[in-house]
Coordinates of C-alpha atoms and ligand atoms in Angstrom, one line a residue:
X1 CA 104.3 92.2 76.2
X2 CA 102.1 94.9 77.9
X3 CA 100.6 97.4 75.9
X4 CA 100.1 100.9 77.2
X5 CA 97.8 103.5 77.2
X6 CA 99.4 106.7 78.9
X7 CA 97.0 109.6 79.3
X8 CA 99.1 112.2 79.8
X9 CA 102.8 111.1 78.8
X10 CA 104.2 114.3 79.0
X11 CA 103.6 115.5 82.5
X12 CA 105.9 114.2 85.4
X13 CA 104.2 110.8 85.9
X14 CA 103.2 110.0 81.9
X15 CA 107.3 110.6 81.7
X16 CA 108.1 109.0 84.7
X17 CA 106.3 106.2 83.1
X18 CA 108.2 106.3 79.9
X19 CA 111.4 106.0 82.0
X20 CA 110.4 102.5 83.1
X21 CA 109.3 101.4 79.5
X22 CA 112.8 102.5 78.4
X23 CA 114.4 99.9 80.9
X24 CA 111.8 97.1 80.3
X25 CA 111.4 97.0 76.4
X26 CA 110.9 93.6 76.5
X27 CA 107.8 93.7 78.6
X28 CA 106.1 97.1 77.8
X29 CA 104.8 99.1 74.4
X30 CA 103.9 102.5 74.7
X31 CA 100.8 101.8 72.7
X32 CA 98.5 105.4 73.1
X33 CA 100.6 108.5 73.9
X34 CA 98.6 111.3 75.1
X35 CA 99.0 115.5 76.0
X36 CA 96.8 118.2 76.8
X37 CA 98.5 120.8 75.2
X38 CA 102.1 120.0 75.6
X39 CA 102.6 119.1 71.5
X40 CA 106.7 119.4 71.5
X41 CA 107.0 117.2 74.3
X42 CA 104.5 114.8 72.3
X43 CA 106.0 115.0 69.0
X44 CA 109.5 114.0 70.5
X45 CA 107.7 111.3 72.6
X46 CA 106.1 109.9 69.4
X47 CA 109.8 109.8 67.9
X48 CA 111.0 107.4 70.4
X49 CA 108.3 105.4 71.4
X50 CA 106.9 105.3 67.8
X51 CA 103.6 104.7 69.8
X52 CA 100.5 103.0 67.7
X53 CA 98.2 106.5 68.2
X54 CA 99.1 109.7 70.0
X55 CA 96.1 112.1 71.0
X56 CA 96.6 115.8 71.5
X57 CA 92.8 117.0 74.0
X58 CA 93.5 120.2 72.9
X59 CA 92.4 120.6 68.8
X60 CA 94.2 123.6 68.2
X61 CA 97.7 121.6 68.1
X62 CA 96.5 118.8 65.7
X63 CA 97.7 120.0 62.3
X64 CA 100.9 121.0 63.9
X65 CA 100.9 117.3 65.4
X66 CA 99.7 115.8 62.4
X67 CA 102.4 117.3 60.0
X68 CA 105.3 116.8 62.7
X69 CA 104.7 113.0 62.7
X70 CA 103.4 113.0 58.7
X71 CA 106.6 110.5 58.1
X72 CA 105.8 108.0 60.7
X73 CA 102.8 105.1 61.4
X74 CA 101.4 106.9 63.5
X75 CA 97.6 107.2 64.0
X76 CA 97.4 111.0 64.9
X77 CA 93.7 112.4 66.7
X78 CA 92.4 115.2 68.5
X79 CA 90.3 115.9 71.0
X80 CA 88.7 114.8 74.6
X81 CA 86.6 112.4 72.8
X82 CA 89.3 111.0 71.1
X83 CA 91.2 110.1 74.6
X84 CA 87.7 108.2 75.4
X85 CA 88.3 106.1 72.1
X86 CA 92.1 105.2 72.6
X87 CA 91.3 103.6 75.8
X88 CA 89.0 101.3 74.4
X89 CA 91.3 99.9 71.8
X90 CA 91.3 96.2 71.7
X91 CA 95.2 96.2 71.9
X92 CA 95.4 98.0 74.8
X93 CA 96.3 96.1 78.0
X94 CA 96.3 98.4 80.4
X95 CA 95.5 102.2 80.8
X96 CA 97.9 104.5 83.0
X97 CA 95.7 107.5 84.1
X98 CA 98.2 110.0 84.5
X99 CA 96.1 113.5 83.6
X100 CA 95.6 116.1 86.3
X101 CA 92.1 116.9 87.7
X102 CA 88.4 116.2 86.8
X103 CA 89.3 115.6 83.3
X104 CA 90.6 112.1 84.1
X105 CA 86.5 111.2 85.0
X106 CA 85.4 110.8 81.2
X107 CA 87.9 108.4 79.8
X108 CA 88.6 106.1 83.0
X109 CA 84.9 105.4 83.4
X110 CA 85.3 104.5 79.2
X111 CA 88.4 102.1 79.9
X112 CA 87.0 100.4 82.9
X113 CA 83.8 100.0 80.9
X114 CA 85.9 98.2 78.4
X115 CA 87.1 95.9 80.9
X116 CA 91.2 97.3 80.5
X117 CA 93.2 97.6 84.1
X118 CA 93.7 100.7 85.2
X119 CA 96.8 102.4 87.0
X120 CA 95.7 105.1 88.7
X121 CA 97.4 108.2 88.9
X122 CA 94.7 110.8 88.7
X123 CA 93.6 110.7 92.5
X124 CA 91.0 113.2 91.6
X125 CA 88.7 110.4 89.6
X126 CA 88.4 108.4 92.9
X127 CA 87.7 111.1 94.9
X128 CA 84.9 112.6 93.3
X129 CA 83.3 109.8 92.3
X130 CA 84.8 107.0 94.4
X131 CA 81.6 104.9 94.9
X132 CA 80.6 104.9 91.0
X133 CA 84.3 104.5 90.3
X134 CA 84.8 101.5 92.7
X135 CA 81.4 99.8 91.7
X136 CA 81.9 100.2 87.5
X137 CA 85.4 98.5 88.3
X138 CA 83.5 95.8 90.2
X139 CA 80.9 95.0 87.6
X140 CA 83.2 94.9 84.6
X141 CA 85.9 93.0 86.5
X142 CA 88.8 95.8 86.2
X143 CA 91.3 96.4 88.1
X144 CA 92.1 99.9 89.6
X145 CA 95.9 99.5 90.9
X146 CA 97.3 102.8 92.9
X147 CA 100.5 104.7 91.2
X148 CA 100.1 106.9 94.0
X149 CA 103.2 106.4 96.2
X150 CA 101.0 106.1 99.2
X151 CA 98.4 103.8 98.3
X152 CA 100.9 101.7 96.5
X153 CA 103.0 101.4 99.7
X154 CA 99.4 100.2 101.5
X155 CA 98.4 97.4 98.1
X156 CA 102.4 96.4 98.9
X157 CA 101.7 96.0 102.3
X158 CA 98.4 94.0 101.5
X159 CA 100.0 91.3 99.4
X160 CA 99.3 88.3 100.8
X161 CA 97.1 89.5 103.5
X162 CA 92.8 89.6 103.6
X163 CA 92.0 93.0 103.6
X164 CA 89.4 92.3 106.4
X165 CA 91.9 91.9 108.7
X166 CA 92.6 96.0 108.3
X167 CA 92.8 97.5 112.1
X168 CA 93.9 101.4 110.4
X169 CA 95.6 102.5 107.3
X170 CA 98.7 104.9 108.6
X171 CA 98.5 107.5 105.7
X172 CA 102.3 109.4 105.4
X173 CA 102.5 113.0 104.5
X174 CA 105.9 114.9 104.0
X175 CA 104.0 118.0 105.5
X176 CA 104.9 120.0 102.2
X177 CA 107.1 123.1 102.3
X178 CA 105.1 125.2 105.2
X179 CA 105.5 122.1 107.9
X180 CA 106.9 124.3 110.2
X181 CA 106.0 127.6 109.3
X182 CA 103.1 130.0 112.0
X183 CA 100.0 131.2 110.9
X184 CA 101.7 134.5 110.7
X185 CA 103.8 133.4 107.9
X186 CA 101.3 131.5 106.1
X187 CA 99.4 134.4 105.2
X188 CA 101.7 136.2 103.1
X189 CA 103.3 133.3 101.7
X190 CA 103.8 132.9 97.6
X191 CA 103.3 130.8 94.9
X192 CA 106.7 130.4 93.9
X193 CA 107.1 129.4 97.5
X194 CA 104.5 126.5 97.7
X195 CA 105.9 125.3 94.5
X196 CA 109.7 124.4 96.6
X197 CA 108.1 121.1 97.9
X198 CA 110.9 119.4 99.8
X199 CA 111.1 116.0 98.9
X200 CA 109.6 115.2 95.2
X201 CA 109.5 116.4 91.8
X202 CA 105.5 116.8 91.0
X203 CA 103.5 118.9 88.5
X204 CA 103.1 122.2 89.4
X205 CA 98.9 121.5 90.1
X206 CA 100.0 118.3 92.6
X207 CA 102.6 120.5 94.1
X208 CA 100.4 123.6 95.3
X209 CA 97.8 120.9 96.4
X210 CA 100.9 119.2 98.9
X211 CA 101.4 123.0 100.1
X212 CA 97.9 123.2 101.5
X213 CA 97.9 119.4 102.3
X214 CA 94.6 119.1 100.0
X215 CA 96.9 116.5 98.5
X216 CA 96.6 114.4 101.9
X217 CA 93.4 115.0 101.6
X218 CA 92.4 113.7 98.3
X219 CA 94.2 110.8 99.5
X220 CA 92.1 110.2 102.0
X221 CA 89.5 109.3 100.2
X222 CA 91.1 107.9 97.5
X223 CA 92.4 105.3 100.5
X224 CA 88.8 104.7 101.2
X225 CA 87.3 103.8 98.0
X226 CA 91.1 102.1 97.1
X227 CA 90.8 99.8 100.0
X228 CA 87.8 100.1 101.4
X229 CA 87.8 101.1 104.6
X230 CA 85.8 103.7 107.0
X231 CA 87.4 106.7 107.0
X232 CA 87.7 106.9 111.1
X233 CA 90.3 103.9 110.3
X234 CA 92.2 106.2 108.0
X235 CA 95.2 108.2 109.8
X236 CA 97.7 110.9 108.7
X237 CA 101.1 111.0 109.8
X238 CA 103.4 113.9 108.7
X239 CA 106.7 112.0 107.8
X240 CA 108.9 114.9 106.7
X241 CA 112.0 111.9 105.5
X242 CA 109.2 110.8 102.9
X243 CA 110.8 107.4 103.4
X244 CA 107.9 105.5 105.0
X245 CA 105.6 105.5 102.2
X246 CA 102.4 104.4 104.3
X247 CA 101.6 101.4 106.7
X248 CA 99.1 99.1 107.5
X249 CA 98.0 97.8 111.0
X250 CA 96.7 94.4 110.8
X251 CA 94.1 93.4 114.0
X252 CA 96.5 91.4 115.7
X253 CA 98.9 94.9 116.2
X254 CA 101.4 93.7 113.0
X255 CA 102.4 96.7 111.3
X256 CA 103.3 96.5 107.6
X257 CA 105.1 99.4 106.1
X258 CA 107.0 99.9 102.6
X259 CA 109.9 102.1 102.2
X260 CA 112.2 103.4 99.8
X261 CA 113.9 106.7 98.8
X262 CA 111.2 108.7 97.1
X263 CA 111.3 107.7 93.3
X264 CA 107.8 107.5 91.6
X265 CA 108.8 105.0 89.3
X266 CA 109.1 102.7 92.0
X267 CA 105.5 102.2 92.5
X268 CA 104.7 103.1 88.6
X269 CA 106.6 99.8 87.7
X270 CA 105.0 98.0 90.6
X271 CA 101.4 98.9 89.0
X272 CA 102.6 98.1 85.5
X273 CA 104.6 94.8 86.9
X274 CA 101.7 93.3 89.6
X275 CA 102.0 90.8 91.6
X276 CA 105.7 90.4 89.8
X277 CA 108.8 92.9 91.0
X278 CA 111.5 93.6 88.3
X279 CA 114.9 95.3 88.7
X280 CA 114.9 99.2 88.6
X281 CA 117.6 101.7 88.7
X282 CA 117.8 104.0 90.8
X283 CA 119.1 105.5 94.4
X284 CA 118.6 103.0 96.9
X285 CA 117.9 103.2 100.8
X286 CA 120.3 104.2 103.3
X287 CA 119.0 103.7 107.0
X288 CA 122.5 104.5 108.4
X289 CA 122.5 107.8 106.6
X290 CA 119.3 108.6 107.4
X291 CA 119.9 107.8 111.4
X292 CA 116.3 108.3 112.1
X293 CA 112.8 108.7 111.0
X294 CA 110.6 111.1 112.5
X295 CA 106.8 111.4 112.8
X296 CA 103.7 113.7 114.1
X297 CA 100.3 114.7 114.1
X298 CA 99.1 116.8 111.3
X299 CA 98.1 120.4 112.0
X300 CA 94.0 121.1 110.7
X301 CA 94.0 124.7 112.2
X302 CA 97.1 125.5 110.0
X303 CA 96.1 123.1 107.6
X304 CA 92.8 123.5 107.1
X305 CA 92.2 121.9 103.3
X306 CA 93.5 118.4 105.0
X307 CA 90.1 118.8 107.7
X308 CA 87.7 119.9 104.9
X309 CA 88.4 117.2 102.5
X310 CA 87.4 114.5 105.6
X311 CA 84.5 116.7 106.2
X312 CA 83.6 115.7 102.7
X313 CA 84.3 112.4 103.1
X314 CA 81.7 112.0 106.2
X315 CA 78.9 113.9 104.3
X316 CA 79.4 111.8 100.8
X317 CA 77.3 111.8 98.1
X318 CA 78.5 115.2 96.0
X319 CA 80.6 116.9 98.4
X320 CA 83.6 115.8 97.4
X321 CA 83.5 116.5 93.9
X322 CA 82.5 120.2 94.8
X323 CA 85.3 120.4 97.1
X324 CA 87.6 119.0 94.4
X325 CA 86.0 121.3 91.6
X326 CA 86.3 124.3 94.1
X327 CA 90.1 123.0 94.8
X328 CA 90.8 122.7 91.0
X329 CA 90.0 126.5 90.6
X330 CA 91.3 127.7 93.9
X331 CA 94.8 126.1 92.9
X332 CA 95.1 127.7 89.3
X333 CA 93.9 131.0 90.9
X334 CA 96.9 130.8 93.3
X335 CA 99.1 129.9 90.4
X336 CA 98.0 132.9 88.6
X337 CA 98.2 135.1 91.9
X338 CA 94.9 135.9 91.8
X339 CA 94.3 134.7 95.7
X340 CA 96.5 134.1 98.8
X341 CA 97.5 130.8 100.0
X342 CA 94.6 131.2 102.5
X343 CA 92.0 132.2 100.6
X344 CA 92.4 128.5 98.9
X345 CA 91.0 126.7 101.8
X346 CA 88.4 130.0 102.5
X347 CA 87.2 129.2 99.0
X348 CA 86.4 125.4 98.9
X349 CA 85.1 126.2 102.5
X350 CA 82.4 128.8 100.8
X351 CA 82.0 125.8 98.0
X352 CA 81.0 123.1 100.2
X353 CA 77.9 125.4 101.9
X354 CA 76.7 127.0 98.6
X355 CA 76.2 124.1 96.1
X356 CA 73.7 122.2 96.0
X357 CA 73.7 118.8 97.7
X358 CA 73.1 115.9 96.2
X359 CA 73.4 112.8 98.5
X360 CA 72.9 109.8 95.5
X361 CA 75.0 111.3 92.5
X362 CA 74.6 110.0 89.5
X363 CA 77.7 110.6 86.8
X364 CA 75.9 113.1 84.9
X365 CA 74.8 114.6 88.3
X366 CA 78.9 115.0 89.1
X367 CA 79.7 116.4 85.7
X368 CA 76.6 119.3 86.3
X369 CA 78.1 119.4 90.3
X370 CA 81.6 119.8 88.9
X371 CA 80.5 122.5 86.5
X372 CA 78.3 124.3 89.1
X373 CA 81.0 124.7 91.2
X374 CA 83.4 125.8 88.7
X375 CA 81.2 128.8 87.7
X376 CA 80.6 129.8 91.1
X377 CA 83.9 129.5 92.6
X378 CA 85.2 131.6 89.5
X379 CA 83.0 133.8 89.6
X380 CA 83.7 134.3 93.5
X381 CA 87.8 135.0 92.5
X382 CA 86.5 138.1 90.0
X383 CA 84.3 139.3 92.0
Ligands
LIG401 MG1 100.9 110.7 97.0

């Protein structure tokens, strides 16, 4: 029996997570259940899963939590610090990062500290601090394994191979909803828009993110730090079937691909299952229905988030956690209609020139970078 730590079990991957508990209760305990702000959603979760500890980050729901759940077992806590604590607990096996943004930073670094395995959701920990991330994990023998559909596709394709043998990592993108749309169009286009992404069912922050391709982006470099390779060895095709998840070419020429219908819970289970593969329901491939698969070369004038986050990549140290903080506020200001769809990229762009670089970050240097940028990117949108 695996025991679970879900930070964030109410967005689309904490219940996407859930989903695969349900149909392995033999093999998995929702042990820590945890929300931002979503409290319902919590308190029904805590009623099925009758979960060992639920944490709400956001204090202001706790008494409602606490009073909701008053009949039950259940440990009931509050606050960031607490999500630190729950990850730490000597029952828990292994810790699904599931949050959106910079807010997953704090508690991975305190699970991976306390030597639990980690399947990693939130992208956004890797790539801003993917060298700290990747070298803590090292020391204190954890193990980071991807959720993301991509990099799971790539760790599938590495089983049973020595990842020195790496030629290039073929990175798949489904293009997002403006594939085929002109610069024209892109200019006036709307949130409500950007969040009609073609082939999956994401949270709304993932989904704006796919629309500007920053999502491919963070990817990237989550690739690099996940598998360590250069990032000239990391390539992008835009796959609008979403069927090939991602590739690998070997030295010798052998390409190793996985595929499947899009379903996250396929490559959830596969983190939470390792090196095992159990039976999951759910649609299954159809190659004659699908006829063909089709491929091609990402766009960086139209897509222009996709060529900054490499630019990052290349120049290190703190870049890319200012171009993710920048990202983090350009994305809610979109949300909120504050900015157009271009200025997203214009913003992060602006970011990357005006904050100050630091080429060795430590982790407190990334929290003050991350906060930095914040400030000034807001302070940018009011202007
Ligand atoms: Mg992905």
């Amino acid at each position: 029996m695996k025991r679970l730590a879900i930070l964030g079990s109410t967005g689309s991957i904490g219940t996407q997570t859930l989903d695969v508990i349900r149909q392995h209760p033999d093999r998995f305990e929702a042990y820590a259940l945890t929300a931002n702000n979503s409290v319902d959603k919590l308190i029904e979760q805590a009623r099925e899963y009758r979960p060992e500890v639920v944490v709400i980050a956001n204090e202001a729901h706790y008494e409602k939590l606490q009073e909701a759940l008053a009949d039950l077992p259940v440990k009931v806590f509050a606050g960031a610090q607490a999500l630190c604590e729950v990850v730490q607990m000597d029952a828990v096996d292994t810790v699904v990062t599931a949050m959106v943004g910079f807010a997953g930073l704090r508690p991975t670094v305190a699970a991976i500290k306390a030597h639990k395995t980690i399947a990693l959701a939130n992208k956004e920990t890797l790539v801003v601090a993917g060298q700290l991330m990747t070298d803590l994990a090292l020391q204190n023998r954890a193990a980071i394994l991807p959720v993301d559909s991509e990099h799971s596709a790539i760790f599938q394709s590495l089983v049973g191979e020595d990842s020195n043998d790496i030629a290039k990592i073929l990175l798949t993108a489904s293009g997002g909803p403006f594939r085929k749309f002109t610069p024209e169009q892109l200019r006036s286009v709307t949130c409500s828009q950007a969040l009609q992404h073609p082939n999956w069912q994401m949270g709304a922050k993932i989904t704006i993110d796919s629309a500007t391709m920053m999502n491919k982006g963070f990817e990237v470099i989550e690739a690099r730090w996940l598998f360590g390779v250069r990032p000239e060895q990391i390539e992008v095709y835009v796959h609008p079937e979403s069927i090939v998840h991602s590739a690998v070419e070997f030295q010798d020429g052998a390409v190793k691909a996985q595929l499947g219908v899009p379903d996250m819970r396929l490559p959830i289970q596969y983190a939470l299952t390792y090196p095992e593969r159990l039976p999951l329901e759910g649609d299954r491939l159809d190659l004659f229905h699908l006829g063909s698969l089709t491929f091609e070369r990402p766009d960086l004038e139209r897509f222009p988030c996709l060529g900054l986050a490499y630019d990052a990549l290349a120049r290190g140290g703190n870049m890319p956690c200012i171009v993710n903080a920048a990202n983090e506020v350009a994305n809610l200001a979109f949300r909120k209609e504050e900015i157009t769809y271009g200025q997203i990229a214009e913003l992060i762009s602006k970011a990357m020139q005006h904050i100050t670089f630091i080429a060795n970050p430590t982790l407190d240097d990334l929290f003050h970078t991350d906060a930095e940028t914040r400030q000034w990117s807001s302070a940018i949108i009011t202007q």
